[in-house]
Coordinates of C-alpha atoms in Angstrom, one line a residue:
M6 CA -57.7 -70.0 3.3
T7 CA -56.3 -68.9 -0.1
A8 CA -52.9 -67.6 -0.5
T9 CA -54.3 -64.1 -1.3
R10 CA -56.4 -64.0 1.8
R11 CA -53.5 -65.3 3.9
K12 CA -51.3 -62.5 2.6
H13 CA -53.9 -59.9 3.3
W14 CA -54.4 -61.2 6.8
K15 CA -50.6 -61.0 7.5
L16 CA -50.6 -57.4 6.3
Q17 CA -53.4 -56.5 8.6
C18 CA -51.6 -58.1 11.6
L19 CA -48.4 -56.2 10.7
A20 CA -50.3 -53.0 10.6
V21 CA -51.9 -53.6 14.0
L22 CA -48.5 -54.4 15.5
L23 CA -47.0 -51.3 14.0
F24 CA -49.9 -49.2 15.4
I25 CA -49.5 -50.7 18.9
A26 CA -45.7 -50.1 18.8
C27 CA -46.2 -46.5 17.8
A28 CA -48.8 -46.0 20.5
L29 CA -46.5 -47.4 23.2
L30 CA -43.7 -45.3 22.0
L31 CA -45.8 -42.1 22.1
K32 CA -47.1 -43.0 25.5
R33 CA -43.6 -43.4 26.8
I34 CA -42.5 -40.1 25.3
H35 CA -45.5 -38.2 26.7
S36 CA -45.0 -39.8 30.2
S37 CA -41.4 -38.8 30.4
P38 CA -40.2 -35.8 32.4
S39 CA -38.9 -34.2 29.2
S40 CA -42.3 -34.1 27.6
R41 CA -43.8 -32.4 30.7
G42 CA -41.4 -29.4 30.3
G43 CA -38.1 -31.0 31.2
V44 CA -36.7 -30.4 27.8
H45 CA -37.8 -26.8 27.8
L46 CA -36.5 -26.4 31.4
E47 CA -33.1 -27.8 30.4
V48 CA -33.0 -25.5 27.4
S49 CA -34.0 -22.5 29.6
I50 CA -31.3 -23.3 32.1
A51 CA -28.7 -23.7 29.4
R52 CA -29.8 -20.3 27.9
S53 CA -29.7 -18.7 31.3
Q54 CA -26.2 -20.0 31.9
E55 CA -25.1 -18.8 28.4
D56 CA -26.7 -15.4 29.1
D57 CA -25.0 -15.2 32.5
A58 CA -21.7 -16.1 30.9
E59 CA -22.0 -13.3 28.3
L60 CA -23.1 -10.8 31.0
R61 CA -20.2 -11.8 33.2
A62 CA -17.8 -11.4 30.3
R63 CA -19.1 -7.9 29.7
I64 CA -18.7 -7.1 33.4
I65 CA -15.1 -8.2 33.4
R66 CA -14.4 -6.1 30.3
L67 CA -15.9 -3.0 32.1
A68 CA -13.7 -3.6 35.1
E69 CA -10.6 -4.1 32.9
E70 CA -11.3 -1.0 30.8
A71 CA -11.6 1.0 34.0
K72 CA -7.9 0.7 34.5
S73 CA -7.3 3.0 31.5
L74 CA -9.9 5.4 32.8
D75 CA -8.5 6.0 36.3
D76 CA -8.7 9.7 35.8
A77 CA -12.4 9.6 35.2
A78 CA -14.8 10.6 38.0
S79 CA -16.7 7.4 37.5
V80 CA -13.7 5.3 38.2
D81 CA -11.9 4.8 41.6
I82 CA -8.7 2.7 41.9
V83 CA -6.7 1.8 45.0
H84 CA -3.5 -0.2 45.1
A85 CA -3.0 -1.7 48.5
G86 CA 0.1 -3.8 49.3
T87 CA 2.1 -5.7 46.7
N88 CA -0.6 -7.5 44.8
A89 CA -3.9 -6.1 46.0
T90 CA -5.8 -3.8 43.6
Y91 CA -9.3 -2.5 43.9
V92 CA -11.2 -1.1 41.0
L93 CA -14.7 0.5 41.2
R94 CA -16.6 1.8 38.2
T95 CA -19.8 3.6 38.7
L96 CA -22.2 3.7 35.8
A97 CA -24.2 6.8 34.8
R98 CA -27.9 6.1 34.4
G99 CA -27.6 6.0 30.7
E100 CA -24.9 3.4 31.0
F101 CA -26.8 1.0 33.2
I102 CA -26.8 -2.6 32.0
E103 CA -29.9 -4.6 32.2
A104 CA -29.6 -7.8 34.2
P105 CA -31.8 -10.9 34.4
D106 CA -34.7 -10.5 36.8
R107 CA -33.4 -13.4 38.9
W108 CA -30.3 -11.3 39.8
C109 CA -32.6 -8.8 41.6
S110 CA -34.9 -11.3 43.3
G111 CA -32.8 -12.6 46.2
K112 CA -29.9 -14.9 46.9
A113 CA -31.9 -18.0 46.0
G114 CA -33.2 -16.5 42.8
K115 CA -36.7 -16.9 44.1
P116 CA -39.5 -15.2 42.2
K117 CA -40.6 -11.7 43.3
K118 CA -43.1 -11.6 46.0
H119 CA -45.7 -9.0 46.8
V120 CA -44.1 -6.3 48.9
I121 CA -46.0 -6.0 52.1
P122 CA -46.9 -2.3 52.6
Y123 CA -45.4 -2.1 56.1
L124 CA -42.0 -3.0 54.7
R125 CA -42.0 0.2 52.6
T126 CA -43.1 2.1 55.7
C127 CA -40.4 0.7 58.0
F128 CA -37.6 0.5 55.4
P129 CA -38.1 3.6 53.3
E130 CA -35.6 5.0 50.8
V131 CA -34.5 7.8 53.2
L132 CA -32.7 10.3 50.9
K133 CA -32.3 11.1 47.3
L134 CA -28.8 12.6 47.2
N135 CA -26.7 14.4 44.7
K136 CA -24.6 11.3 44.0
T137 CA -21.8 13.2 42.2
R138 CA -21.3 15.7 44.9
I139 CA -21.4 13.1 47.7
R140 CA -19.0 10.9 45.8
E141 CA -16.6 13.8 45.4
T142 CA -16.8 14.7 49.1
L143 CA -16.3 11.2 50.3
R144 CA -13.2 10.9 48.2
L145 CA -12.0 14.3 49.4
V146 CA -12.3 13.2 53.1
R147 CA -10.7 9.8 52.4
D148 CA -7.7 11.4 50.6
K149 CA -7.3 14.0 53.3
F150 CA -7.1 11.4 56.1
R151 CA -4.8 9.3 54.0
S152 CA -2.4 12.2 53.4
A153 CA -2.5 13.1 57.1
G154 CA -1.7 9.5 58.0
I155 CA -4.9 9.1 59.9
P156 CA -6.3 5.5 59.6
T157 CA -10.1 5.3 59.2
V158 CA -12.6 2.5 58.3
I159 CA -16.3 2.6 57.7
T160 CA -18.5 0.8 60.2
Y161 CA -22.1 0.2 61.2
G162 CA -24.7 1.0 58.5
S163 CA -22.1 2.1 56.0
L164 CA -20.2 -1.1 56.3
M165 CA -23.4 -3.2 56.2
G166 CA -24.6 -1.2 53.2
S167 CA -21.3 -1.7 51.3
L168 CA -21.5 -5.4 51.9
R169 CA -25.0 -5.5 50.5
Y170 CA -25.5 -2.7 48.1
H171 CA -22.2 -0.8 47.4
R172 CA -23.8 2.1 49.2
R173 CA -25.1 2.9 52.7
M174 CA -28.2 1.1 53.8
P175 CA -31.0 2.7 51.8
F176 CA -33.1 3.1 54.9
D177 CA -30.2 4.7 56.9
C178 CA -29.7 8.5 57.0
D179 CA -25.9 8.9 57.5
Y180 CA -22.4 7.5 57.0
D181 CA -20.3 6.0 59.8
L182 CA -16.6 6.3 60.1
L183 CA -14.3 4.8 62.8
V184 CA -11.2 6.6 64.1
H185 CA -8.8 5.7 66.9
Q186 CA -9.2 7.9 70.0
A187 CA -5.6 9.0 69.6
D188 CA -6.3 10.4 66.2
R189 CA -9.6 12.1 67.0
D190 CA -8.3 15.7 67.4
R191 CA -6.1 15.4 64.2
A192 CA -9.1 14.0 62.3
M193 CA -11.3 16.9 63.4
Q194 CA -8.7 19.5 62.4
A195 CA -8.3 17.8 59.0
V196 CA -12.0 18.0 58.4
L197 CA -12.0 21.6 59.6
Q198 CA -9.4 22.5 57.0
L199 CA -11.7 21.1 54.3
A200 CA -14.9 22.7 55.7
Q201 CA -13.3 26.2 55.8
N202 CA -13.5 26.1 52.0
P203 CA -17.1 26.9 51.1
D204 CA -16.7 25.2 47.7
N205 CA -16.4 21.8 49.6
R206 CA -19.9 22.4 51.1
M207 CA -19.0 20.8 54.4
R208 CA -19.6 21.5 58.1
I209 CA -18.3 19.9 61.3
Y210 CA -20.2 19.8 64.6
D211 CA -18.7 18.1 67.7
L212 CA -21.5 16.2 69.5
Q213 CA -19.3 13.8 71.4
S214 CA -20.8 14.7 74.8
M215 CA -24.4 13.9 73.5
T216 CA -24.1 11.3 70.8
G217 CA -20.6 9.9 71.1
C218 CA -19.7 11.2 67.7
V219 CA -18.5 14.1 65.6
Q220 CA -20.8 15.0 62.7
I221 CA -19.5 16.1 59.3
G222 CA -22.2 17.7 57.2
L223 CA -22.0 16.9 53.4
D224 CA -23.5 18.8 50.6
C225 CA -24.3 21.8 52.8
K226 CA -25.2 25.4 52.0
P227 CA -21.9 26.8 50.7
D228 CA -21.0 29.5 53.3
T229 CA -18.7 30.0 56.3
D230 CA -21.0 31.9 58.6
W231 CA -21.4 28.7 60.7
L232 CA -17.7 29.0 61.6
K233 CA -18.3 32.4 63.4
P234 CA -19.1 32.1 67.1
E235 CA -21.3 35.2 66.9
T236 CA -23.7 33.3 64.6
W237 CA -24.7 31.1 67.5
R238 CA -24.9 33.7 70.3
E239 CA -28.6 33.2 70.7
F240 CA -28.0 29.6 71.9
G241 CA -25.7 30.8 74.8
S242 CA -23.7 28.0 76.3
G243 CA -25.5 25.5 74.0
V244 CA -22.8 26.0 71.4
E245 CA -19.2 26.6 72.3
F246 CA -16.1 26.7 70.1
H247 CA -12.9 24.7 70.7
K248 CA -10.0 25.1 68.3
G249 CA -12.3 26.6 65.7
I250 CA -14.9 23.8 65.9
P251 CA -18.5 24.3 67.2
V252 CA -19.2 22.0 70.1
G253 CA -22.9 21.2 70.9
R254 CA -24.0 21.1 74.5
T255 CA -27.7 21.0 73.7
W256 CA -29.9 20.1 70.7
K257 CA -31.2 23.6 70.3
A258 CA -28.8 24.7 67.7
Y259 CA -28.6 21.4 65.8
P260 CA -31.4 22.1 63.2
A261 CA -29.9 25.5 62.4
L262 CA -26.3 24.3 62.1
M263 CA -26.8 20.9 60.4
G264 CA -30.2 21.4 58.8
E265 CA -28.6 22.9 55.7
C266 CA -26.7 19.7 54.9
A267 CA -28.0 16.9 52.8
I268 CA -26.5 14.1 55.0
N269 CA -24.0 13.5 57.7
L270 CA -20.8 11.5 58.1
D271 CA -20.4 10.5 61.7
I272 CA -17.0 10.0 63.2
F273 CA -17.0 7.5 66.1
V274 CA -14.2 6.8 68.7
S275 CA -14.4 4.5 71.6
T276 CA -12.1 2.3 73.8
H277 CA -13.9 -0.8 72.5
D278 CA -13.4 0.1 68.9
D279 CA -9.8 1.1 69.4
V280 CA -9.0 -2.7 69.3
V281 CA -10.4 -2.8 65.7
M282 CA -8.2 0.1 64.7
E283 CA -5.1 -1.3 66.3
R284 CA -5.4 -4.5 64.3
L285 CA -5.5 -2.8 61.0
E286 CA -1.8 -3.2 60.4
E287 CA -2.0 -7.0 60.8
Y288 CA -3.7 -7.3 57.4
T289 CA -3.3 -6.1 53.8
P290 CA -5.6 -3.1 53.6
L291 CA -9.1 -4.0 52.4
Y292 CA -11.3 -1.6 50.4
R293 CA -15.0 -1.8 49.4
P294 CA -17.4 0.5 47.4
L295 CA -19.5 3.1 49.1
E296 CA -21.4 5.6 46.9
G297 CA -18.9 5.4 44.1
T298 CA -15.9 5.7 46.4
L299 CA -13.5 3.0 47.6
V300 CA -13.3 3.1 51.4
R301 CA -11.2 1.1 53.8
V302 CA -12.9 -1.7 55.8
F303 CA -11.6 -4.0 58.5
E304 CA -11.0 -7.7 58.6
G305 CA -13.9 -9.6 60.2
G306 CA -16.4 -6.8 59.6
R307 CA -19.4 -9.1 59.2
E308 CA -18.8 -10.8 62.5
Y309 CA -18.2 -7.5 64.2
L310 CA -21.6 -6.2 62.9
E311 CA -23.5 -9.3 63.9
N312 CA -22.1 -8.9 67.4
Y313 CA -22.8 -5.2 67.5
Y314 CA -26.4 -5.5 66.3
G315 CA -27.0 -8.8 68.2
S316 CA -28.4 -10.6 65.2
S317 CA -27.4 -12.3 62.0
L318 CA -26.8 -10.0 59.0
D319 CA -29.5 -12.0 57.2
V320 CA -32.0 -10.2 59.5
C321 CA -32.7 -6.6 58.8
I322 CA -33.5 -3.9 61.4
P323 CA -35.0 -0.5 60.4
K324 CA -33.1 2.6 61.4
S325 CA -35.0 4.5 64.1
P326 CA -35.1 7.3 64.8
Q327 CA -33.8 9.1 61.6
S328 CA -32.2 12.5 61.6
I329 CA -32.8 14.1 58.2
R330 CA -31.6 17.7 57.6
G331 CA -31.4 18.4 61.3
V332 CA -34.9 17.1 62.1
V333 CA -35.5 13.8 63.9
H334 CA -38.1 11.6 62.4
S335 CA -39.4 8.6 64.4
L336 CA -40.7 5.6 62.6
P337 CA -44.2 4.3 63.4
K338 CA -44.4 2.1 66.5
P339 CA -44.8 -1.2 64.6
C340 CA -41.4 -0.6 63.0
R341 CA -39.5 -0.2 66.2
R342 CA -37.3 -3.3 67.0
L343 CA -38.8 -4.9 63.9
Q344 CA -36.7 -7.7 62.5
V345 CA -37.4 -9.2 59.1
P346 CA -35.5 -11.6 56.8
C347 CA -33.3 -9.5 54.5
D348 CA -34.6 -11.6 51.6
D349 CA -37.9 -9.9 52.0
L350 CA -36.3 -6.6 51.2
D351 CA -34.5 -7.8 48.1
V352 CA -37.5 -6.9 46.0
L353 CA -37.1 -3.3 47.2
Y354 CA -33.3 -3.2 47.5
P355 CA -31.6 -6.0 45.5
R356 CA -28.3 -7.1 46.9
I357 CA -25.0 -7.3 45.0
V358 CA -24.2 -10.3 42.8
R359 CA -20.7 -11.7 43.1
F360 CA -18.6 -14.1 41.1
S361 CA -14.9 -15.0 40.9
S362 CA -12.3 -15.9 38.3
P363 CA -11.5 -19.6 37.9
D364 CA -8.5 -19.4 40.2
N365 CA -10.5 -17.3 42.8
A366 CA -7.8 -14.7 42.7
T367 CA -10.1 -12.0 41.4
I368 CA -13.6 -11.2 42.7
Y369 CA -16.2 -9.3 40.7
E370 CA -19.3 -7.7 42.2
V371 CA -22.1 -5.7 40.7
G372 CA -24.4 -3.3 42.4
L373 CA -28.1 -3.6 41.4
E374 CA -31.3 -1.6 41.5
V375 CA -34.9 -2.1 40.3
D376 CA -36.7 0.6 38.3
S377 CA -40.3 1.6 38.7
G378 CA -41.2 -1.0 36.0
G379 CA -39.6 -3.8 37.9
R380 CA -36.6 -4.2 35.6
C381 CA -33.2 -5.2 37.0
W382 CA -30.2 -3.0 36.3
I383 CA -26.5 -3.0 37.1
N384 CA -25.3 0.4 38.3
S385 CA -21.7 -0.4 39.6
V386 CA -18.9 -2.8 38.9
F387 CA -16.3 -3.7 41.6
R388 CA -13.2 -5.8 41.1
S389 CA -10.8 -6.9 43.8
T390 CA -7.5 -8.8 43.3
S391 CA -5.4 -10.2 46.1

């Protein structure tokens, strides 16, 4: 073999070796997890974390700015104890902040699932309310009780809804308030004082003997005829008056008296729940959002509700029957006693998203909703510092 041919042969071998090396390298690259989407996944996760960090920073700014807007109707601030401060900022629809879809798709961030039709039937959005008027009235009642020195806390569906949505349970038709038995009469008279002013659009109806509660009508027809005993003469002994308050003995007058109100706030008293009220002073007052209003809650509320409903709060139970504007509506039979995982409802009613400051001293929460196009929006910002 001549020197020229030997040199040519070596170059061919070198080229083959280089080709094999490149092929092996490419095979290794294509067989790695990164080449099958791992790199893109890591980039996507990094972007998600970066987007979340920017959004959380914006949420924190909104909460901090609210302190200088404490006279605005959209802001509610409560100072409780030495260090505890609660700030709630409710966003008008034009101020909603778009959030990532995963924020509205359940605790685990799972993808949206097809909403089974019976869920919409059994867990309907009960009422479309005048949010501004309801917010104003709830604050009016809260402040009246506070000035009168009457401790109250939200309970049942209102407490559960506050923990999940910053509002009552969407498929619930009233608000629930707990008062100590010793304060019942004073609480009723305090509400009566408010209801006597037609501008407050309120009513009060004592149904203790039938339902175990006193009902306060909110966003009612603005008149005072309901306060006159002669208005209810046709119902005979079905409606009596005690200290200026109508007392229901039958259901006959109920649609006429409460049917002109958008929604009720029920005041409950019982020997069993007096224990809850008597322990309030053991803790720094706790407040949570409810329809744009900071309302007092009690320590151990989740455990209390699980015991009351006899199930985990991760299991949702439809409200049945429902009293809407004085008329009782029963849900279809398949809905009665139905229990479904609350995660299934997150597509309809997304739950709050919560995060904390690095030292865990400050907690931030955002209320969420999904529009008709499936986009996820932030509608409220809550900040609590202890």
